[in-house]
mmCIF file of C-alpha atoms in Angstrom:
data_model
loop_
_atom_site.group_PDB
_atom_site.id
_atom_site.type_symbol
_atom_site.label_atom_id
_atom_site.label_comp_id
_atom_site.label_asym_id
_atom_site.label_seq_id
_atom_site.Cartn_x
_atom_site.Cartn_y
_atom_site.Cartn_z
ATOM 1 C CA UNK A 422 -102.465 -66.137 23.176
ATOM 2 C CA UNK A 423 -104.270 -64.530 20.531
ATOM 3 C CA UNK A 424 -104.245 -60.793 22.268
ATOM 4 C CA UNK A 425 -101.377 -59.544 20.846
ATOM 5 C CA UNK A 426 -101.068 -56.344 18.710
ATOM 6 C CA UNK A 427 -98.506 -55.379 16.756
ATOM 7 C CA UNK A 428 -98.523 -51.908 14.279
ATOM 8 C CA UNK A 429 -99.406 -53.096 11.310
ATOM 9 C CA UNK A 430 -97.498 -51.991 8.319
ATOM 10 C CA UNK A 431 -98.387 -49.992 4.843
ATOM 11 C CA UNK A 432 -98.458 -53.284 3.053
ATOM 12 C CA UNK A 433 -100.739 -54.949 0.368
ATOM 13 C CA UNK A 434 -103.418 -57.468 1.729
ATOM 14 C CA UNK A 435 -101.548 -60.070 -0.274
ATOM 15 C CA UNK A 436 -98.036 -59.492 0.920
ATOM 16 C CA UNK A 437 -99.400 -59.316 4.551
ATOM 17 C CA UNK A 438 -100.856 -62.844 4.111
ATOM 18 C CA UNK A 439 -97.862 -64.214 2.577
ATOM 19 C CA UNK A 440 -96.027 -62.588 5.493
ATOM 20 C CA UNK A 441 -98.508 -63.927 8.596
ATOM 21 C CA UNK A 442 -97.823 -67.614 7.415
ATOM 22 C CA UNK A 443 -93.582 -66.609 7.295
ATOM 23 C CA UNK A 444 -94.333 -65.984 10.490
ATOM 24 C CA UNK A 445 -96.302 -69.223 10.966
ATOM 25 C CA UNK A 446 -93.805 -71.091 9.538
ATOM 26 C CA UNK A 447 -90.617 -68.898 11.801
ATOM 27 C CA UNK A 448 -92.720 -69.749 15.178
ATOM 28 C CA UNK A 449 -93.187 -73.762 14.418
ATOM 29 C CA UNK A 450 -88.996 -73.315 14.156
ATOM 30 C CA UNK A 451 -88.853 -71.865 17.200
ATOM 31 C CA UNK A 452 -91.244 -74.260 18.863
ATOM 32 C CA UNK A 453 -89.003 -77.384 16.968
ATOM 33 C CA UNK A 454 -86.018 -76.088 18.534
ATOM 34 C CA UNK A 455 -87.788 -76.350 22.180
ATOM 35 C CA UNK A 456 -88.814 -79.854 21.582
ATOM 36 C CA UNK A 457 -85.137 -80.928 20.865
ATOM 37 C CA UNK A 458 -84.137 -79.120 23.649
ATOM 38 C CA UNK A 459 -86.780 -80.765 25.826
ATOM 39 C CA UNK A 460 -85.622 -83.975 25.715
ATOM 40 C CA UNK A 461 -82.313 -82.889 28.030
ATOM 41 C CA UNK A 462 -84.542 -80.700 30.397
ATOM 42 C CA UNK A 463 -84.870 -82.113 34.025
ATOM 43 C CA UNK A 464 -88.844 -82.522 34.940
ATOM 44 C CA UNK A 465 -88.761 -80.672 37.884
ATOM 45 C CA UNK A 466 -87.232 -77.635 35.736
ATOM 46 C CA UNK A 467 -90.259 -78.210 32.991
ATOM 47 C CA UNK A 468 -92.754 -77.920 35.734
ATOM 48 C CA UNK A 469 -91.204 -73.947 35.743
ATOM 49 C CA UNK A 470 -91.005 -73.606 32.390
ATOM 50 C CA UNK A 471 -94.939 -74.293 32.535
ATOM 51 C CA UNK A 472 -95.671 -72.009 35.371
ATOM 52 C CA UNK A 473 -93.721 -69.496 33.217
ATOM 53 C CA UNK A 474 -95.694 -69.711 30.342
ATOM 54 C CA UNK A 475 -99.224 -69.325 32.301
ATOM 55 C CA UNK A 476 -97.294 -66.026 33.311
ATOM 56 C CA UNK A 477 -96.733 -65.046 29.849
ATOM 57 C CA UNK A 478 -100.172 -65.391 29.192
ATOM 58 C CA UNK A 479 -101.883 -63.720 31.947
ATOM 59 C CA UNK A 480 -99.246 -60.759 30.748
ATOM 60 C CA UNK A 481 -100.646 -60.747 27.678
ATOM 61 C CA UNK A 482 -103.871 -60.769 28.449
ATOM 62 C CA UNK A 483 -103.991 -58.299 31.633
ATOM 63 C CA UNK A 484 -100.858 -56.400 30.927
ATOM 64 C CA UNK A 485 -101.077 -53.360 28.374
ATOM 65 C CA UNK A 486 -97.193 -52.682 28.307
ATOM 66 C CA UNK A 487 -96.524 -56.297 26.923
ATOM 67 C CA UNK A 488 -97.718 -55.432 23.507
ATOM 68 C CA UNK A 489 -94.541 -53.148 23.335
ATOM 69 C CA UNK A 490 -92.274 -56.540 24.406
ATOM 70 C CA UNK A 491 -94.931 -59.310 21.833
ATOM 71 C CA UNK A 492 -93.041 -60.339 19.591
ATOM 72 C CA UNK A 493 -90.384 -61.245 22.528
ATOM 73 C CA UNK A 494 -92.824 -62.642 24.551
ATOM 74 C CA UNK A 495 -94.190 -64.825 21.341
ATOM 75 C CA UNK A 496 -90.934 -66.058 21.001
ATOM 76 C CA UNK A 497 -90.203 -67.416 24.461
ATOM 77 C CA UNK A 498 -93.246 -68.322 24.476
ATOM 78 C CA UNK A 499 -92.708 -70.800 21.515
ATOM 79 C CA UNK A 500 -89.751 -71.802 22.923
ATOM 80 C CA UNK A 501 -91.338 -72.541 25.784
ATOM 81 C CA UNK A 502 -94.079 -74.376 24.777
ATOM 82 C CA UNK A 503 -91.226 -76.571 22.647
ATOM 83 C CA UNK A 504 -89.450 -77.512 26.130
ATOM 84 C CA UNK A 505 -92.800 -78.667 27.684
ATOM 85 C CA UNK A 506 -94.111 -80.566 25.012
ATOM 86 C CA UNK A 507 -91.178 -82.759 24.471
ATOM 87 C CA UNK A 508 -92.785 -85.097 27.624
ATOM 88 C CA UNK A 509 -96.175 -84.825 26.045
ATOM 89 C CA UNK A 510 -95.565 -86.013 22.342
ATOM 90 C CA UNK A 511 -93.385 -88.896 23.899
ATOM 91 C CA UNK A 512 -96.287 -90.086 26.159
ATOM 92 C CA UNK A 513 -98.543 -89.734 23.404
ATOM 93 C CA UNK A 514 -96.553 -91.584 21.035
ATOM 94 C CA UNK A 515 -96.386 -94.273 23.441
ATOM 95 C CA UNK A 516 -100.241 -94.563 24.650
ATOM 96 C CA UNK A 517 -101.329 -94.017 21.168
ATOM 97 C CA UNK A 518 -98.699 -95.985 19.312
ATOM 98 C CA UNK A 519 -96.546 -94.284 16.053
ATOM 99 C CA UNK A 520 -99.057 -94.625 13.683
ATOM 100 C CA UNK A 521 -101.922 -93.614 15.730
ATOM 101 C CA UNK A 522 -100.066 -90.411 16.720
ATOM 102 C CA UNK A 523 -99.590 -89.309 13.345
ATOM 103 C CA UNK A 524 -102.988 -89.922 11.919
ATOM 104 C CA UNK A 525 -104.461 -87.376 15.159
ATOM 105 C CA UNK A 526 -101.601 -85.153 14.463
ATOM 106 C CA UNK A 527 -102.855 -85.204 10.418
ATOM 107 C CA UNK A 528 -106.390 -84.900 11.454
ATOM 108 C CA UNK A 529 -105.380 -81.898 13.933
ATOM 109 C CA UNK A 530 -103.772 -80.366 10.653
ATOM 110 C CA UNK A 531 -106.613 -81.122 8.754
ATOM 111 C CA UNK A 532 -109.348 -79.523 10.843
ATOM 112 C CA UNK A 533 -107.331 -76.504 11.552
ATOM 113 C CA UNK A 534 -107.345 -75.725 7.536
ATOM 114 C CA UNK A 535 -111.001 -76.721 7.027
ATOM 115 C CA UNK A 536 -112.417 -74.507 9.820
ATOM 116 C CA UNK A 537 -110.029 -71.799 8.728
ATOM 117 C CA UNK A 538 -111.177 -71.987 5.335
ATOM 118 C CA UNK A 539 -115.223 -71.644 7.050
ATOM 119 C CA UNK A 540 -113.726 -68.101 8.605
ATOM 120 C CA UNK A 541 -111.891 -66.958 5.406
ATOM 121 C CA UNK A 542 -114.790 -68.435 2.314
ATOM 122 C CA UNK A 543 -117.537 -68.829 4.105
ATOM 123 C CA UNK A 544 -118.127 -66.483 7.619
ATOM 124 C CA UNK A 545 -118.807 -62.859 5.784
ATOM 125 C CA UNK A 546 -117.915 -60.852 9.211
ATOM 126 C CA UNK A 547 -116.774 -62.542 12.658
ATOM 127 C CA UNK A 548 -115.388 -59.711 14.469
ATOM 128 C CA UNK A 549 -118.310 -60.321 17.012
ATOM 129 C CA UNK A 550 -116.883 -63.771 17.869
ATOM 130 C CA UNK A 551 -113.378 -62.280 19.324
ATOM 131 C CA UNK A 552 -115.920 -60.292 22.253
ATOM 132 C CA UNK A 553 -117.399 -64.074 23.468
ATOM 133 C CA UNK A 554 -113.512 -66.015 22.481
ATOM 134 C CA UNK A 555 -111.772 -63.906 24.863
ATOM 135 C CA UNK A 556 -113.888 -64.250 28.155
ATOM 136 C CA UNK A 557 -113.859 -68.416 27.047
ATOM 137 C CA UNK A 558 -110.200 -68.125 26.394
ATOM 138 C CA UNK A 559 -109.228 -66.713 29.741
ATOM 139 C CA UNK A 560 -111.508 -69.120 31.543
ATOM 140 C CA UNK A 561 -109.746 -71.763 29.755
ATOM 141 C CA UNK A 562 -106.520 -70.840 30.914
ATOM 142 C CA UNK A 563 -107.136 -70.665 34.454
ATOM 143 C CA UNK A 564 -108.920 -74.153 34.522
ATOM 144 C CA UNK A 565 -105.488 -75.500 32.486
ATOM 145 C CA UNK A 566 -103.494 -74.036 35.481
ATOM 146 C CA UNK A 567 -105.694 -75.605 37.966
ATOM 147 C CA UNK A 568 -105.550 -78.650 36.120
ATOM 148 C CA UNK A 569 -102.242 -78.761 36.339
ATOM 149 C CA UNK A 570 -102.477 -79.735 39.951
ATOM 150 C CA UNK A 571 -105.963 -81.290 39.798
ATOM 151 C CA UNK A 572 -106.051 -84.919 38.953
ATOM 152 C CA UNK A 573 -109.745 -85.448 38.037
ATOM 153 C CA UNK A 574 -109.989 -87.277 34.617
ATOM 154 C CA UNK A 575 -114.048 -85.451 33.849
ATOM 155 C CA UNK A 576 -112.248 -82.187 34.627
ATOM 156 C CA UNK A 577 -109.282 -82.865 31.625
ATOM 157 C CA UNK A 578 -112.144 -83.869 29.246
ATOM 158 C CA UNK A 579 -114.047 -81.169 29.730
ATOM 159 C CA UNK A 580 -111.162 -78.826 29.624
ATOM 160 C CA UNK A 581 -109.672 -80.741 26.572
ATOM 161 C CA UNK A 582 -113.118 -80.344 24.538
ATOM 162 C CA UNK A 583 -113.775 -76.979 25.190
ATOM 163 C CA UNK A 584 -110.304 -75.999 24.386
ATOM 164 C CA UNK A 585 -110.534 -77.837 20.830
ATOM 165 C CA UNK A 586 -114.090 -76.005 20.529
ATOM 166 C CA UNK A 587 -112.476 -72.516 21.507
ATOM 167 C CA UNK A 588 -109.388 -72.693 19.286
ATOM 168 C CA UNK A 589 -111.355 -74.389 16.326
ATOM 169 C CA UNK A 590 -113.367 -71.560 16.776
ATOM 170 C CA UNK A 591 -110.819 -68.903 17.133
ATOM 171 C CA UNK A 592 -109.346 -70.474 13.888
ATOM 172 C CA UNK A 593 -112.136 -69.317 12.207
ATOM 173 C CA UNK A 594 -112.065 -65.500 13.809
ATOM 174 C CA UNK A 595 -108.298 -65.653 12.522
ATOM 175 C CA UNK A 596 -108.360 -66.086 9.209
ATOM 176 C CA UNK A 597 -111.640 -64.213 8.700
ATOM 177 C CA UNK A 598 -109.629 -61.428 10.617
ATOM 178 C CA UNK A 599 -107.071 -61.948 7.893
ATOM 179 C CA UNK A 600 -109.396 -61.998 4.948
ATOM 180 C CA UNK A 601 -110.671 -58.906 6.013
ATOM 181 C CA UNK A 602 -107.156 -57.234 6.442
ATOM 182 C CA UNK A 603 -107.647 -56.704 10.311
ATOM 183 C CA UNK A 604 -104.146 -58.216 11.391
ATOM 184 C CA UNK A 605 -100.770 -57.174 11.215
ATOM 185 C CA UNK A 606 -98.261 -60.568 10.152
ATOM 186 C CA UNK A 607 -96.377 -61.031 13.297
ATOM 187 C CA UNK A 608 -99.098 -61.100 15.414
ATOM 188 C CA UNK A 609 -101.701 -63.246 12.977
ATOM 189 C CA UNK A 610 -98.570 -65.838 12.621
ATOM 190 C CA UNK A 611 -98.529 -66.506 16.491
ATOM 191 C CA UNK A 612 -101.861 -66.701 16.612
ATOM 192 C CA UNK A 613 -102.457 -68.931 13.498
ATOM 193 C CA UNK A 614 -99.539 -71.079 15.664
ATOM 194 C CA UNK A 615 -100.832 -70.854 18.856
ATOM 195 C CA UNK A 616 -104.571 -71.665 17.747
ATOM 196 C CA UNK A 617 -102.730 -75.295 15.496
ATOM 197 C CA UNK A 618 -100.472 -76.168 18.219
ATOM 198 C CA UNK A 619 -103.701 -76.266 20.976
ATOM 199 C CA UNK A 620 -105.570 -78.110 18.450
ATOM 200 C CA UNK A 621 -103.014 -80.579 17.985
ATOM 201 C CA UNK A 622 -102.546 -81.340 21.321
ATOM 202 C CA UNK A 623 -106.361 -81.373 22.482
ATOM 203 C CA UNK A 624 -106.769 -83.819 19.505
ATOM 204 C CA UNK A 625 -103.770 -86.244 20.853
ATOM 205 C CA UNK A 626 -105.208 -85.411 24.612
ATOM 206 C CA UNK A 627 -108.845 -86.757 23.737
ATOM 207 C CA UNK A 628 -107.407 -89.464 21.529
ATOM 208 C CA UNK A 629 -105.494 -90.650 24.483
ATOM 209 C CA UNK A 630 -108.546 -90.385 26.968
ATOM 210 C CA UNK A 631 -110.918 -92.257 25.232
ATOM 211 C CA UNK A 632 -108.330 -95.023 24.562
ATOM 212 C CA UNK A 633 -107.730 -95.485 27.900
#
């Protein structure tokens, strides 16, 4: 989650733009093809397909030889994510009701593109913001996995707002990363990916608190 490096290639800044959002586009296909297949996974074999992915990531993060095996590990990750979130778009489509769901999921879509255009117009130089993101983002992960066996509704709001705060805010380290040529495309497509699909469902997760 937004630690992976790739070697960046003797490309123009233009052509490795058009080529991060390929890659934008090539992950959401991969995560699509999880969701399908989520709807014929058992739940007690989702429950380890989570417990992988918190893996992946704390190899990611900790583990210097997985930048060698990233793009692999982006793309079971995707996959993964795919299987799990098959159960959660379902429940959320039935606390929040069809129409509901899809206005969240537009204003996800919709707040990921206006704070991303803040990093790439507006933000001159936010290279600074990655040191303080990546403390915040490891925090948040560990709370998620403790949260996974914690039921304590004030502990998923808290960890639901400060993930849409850390994500919205690592949209805007992205794609200032990206106007400033400081990416290579595979890895700045996960990323852009990873930072959209948290978004999305922090936005659907605090849409489904507060109606309850």
């Amino acid at each position: 989650m937004n630690n992976y490096s790739y070697q960046s290639q003797p490309v123009s800044h233009s052509s490795a733009v058009r080529n991060a959002w390929l890659y934008f586009i090539y992950f959401w296909v991969i995560f699509a093809a999880g969701t399908f297949l989520g709807q014929f996974v058992p739940p007690g074999l989702r429950m380890m397909v989570s417990v992988l992915i918190f893996a992946l990531v704390f190899i990611s993060i900790f583990a210097k030889a997985s930048r060698k095996f990233g793009f692999v590990i982006s793309n079971i990750m995707a996959f993964a994510l795919g299987i799990v979130s098959y159960t959660s778009f379902m429940y959320y489509l039935g606390v929040l009701g069809q129409t509901v769901f899809y206005q969240n999921i537009g204003l996800a879509i919709a707040a990921f593109f206006a704070f991303g255009a803040v990093g790439y117009f507006v933000v001159g130089d936010a290279s600074n913001l990655g040191r303080l993101l990546f403390p915040a983002l490891i925090a948040l992960v560990i709370a998620s996995f403790l949260g996974m066996f914690i039921h304590i509704p004030m502990l998923h709001l808290v960890i639901t707002i400060a993930g849409l705060a850390i994500f919205f805010l690592y949209t805007i380290y992205d794609f200032n990363r990206m106007k400033r040529g400081q990416f290579s495309a595979q890895e700045m497509g996960f990323n852009l990916f990873i930072n959209l699909l948290n978004i999305i469902m922090d936005v659907l997760r605090l849409a489904s608190i507060l109606r309850d």
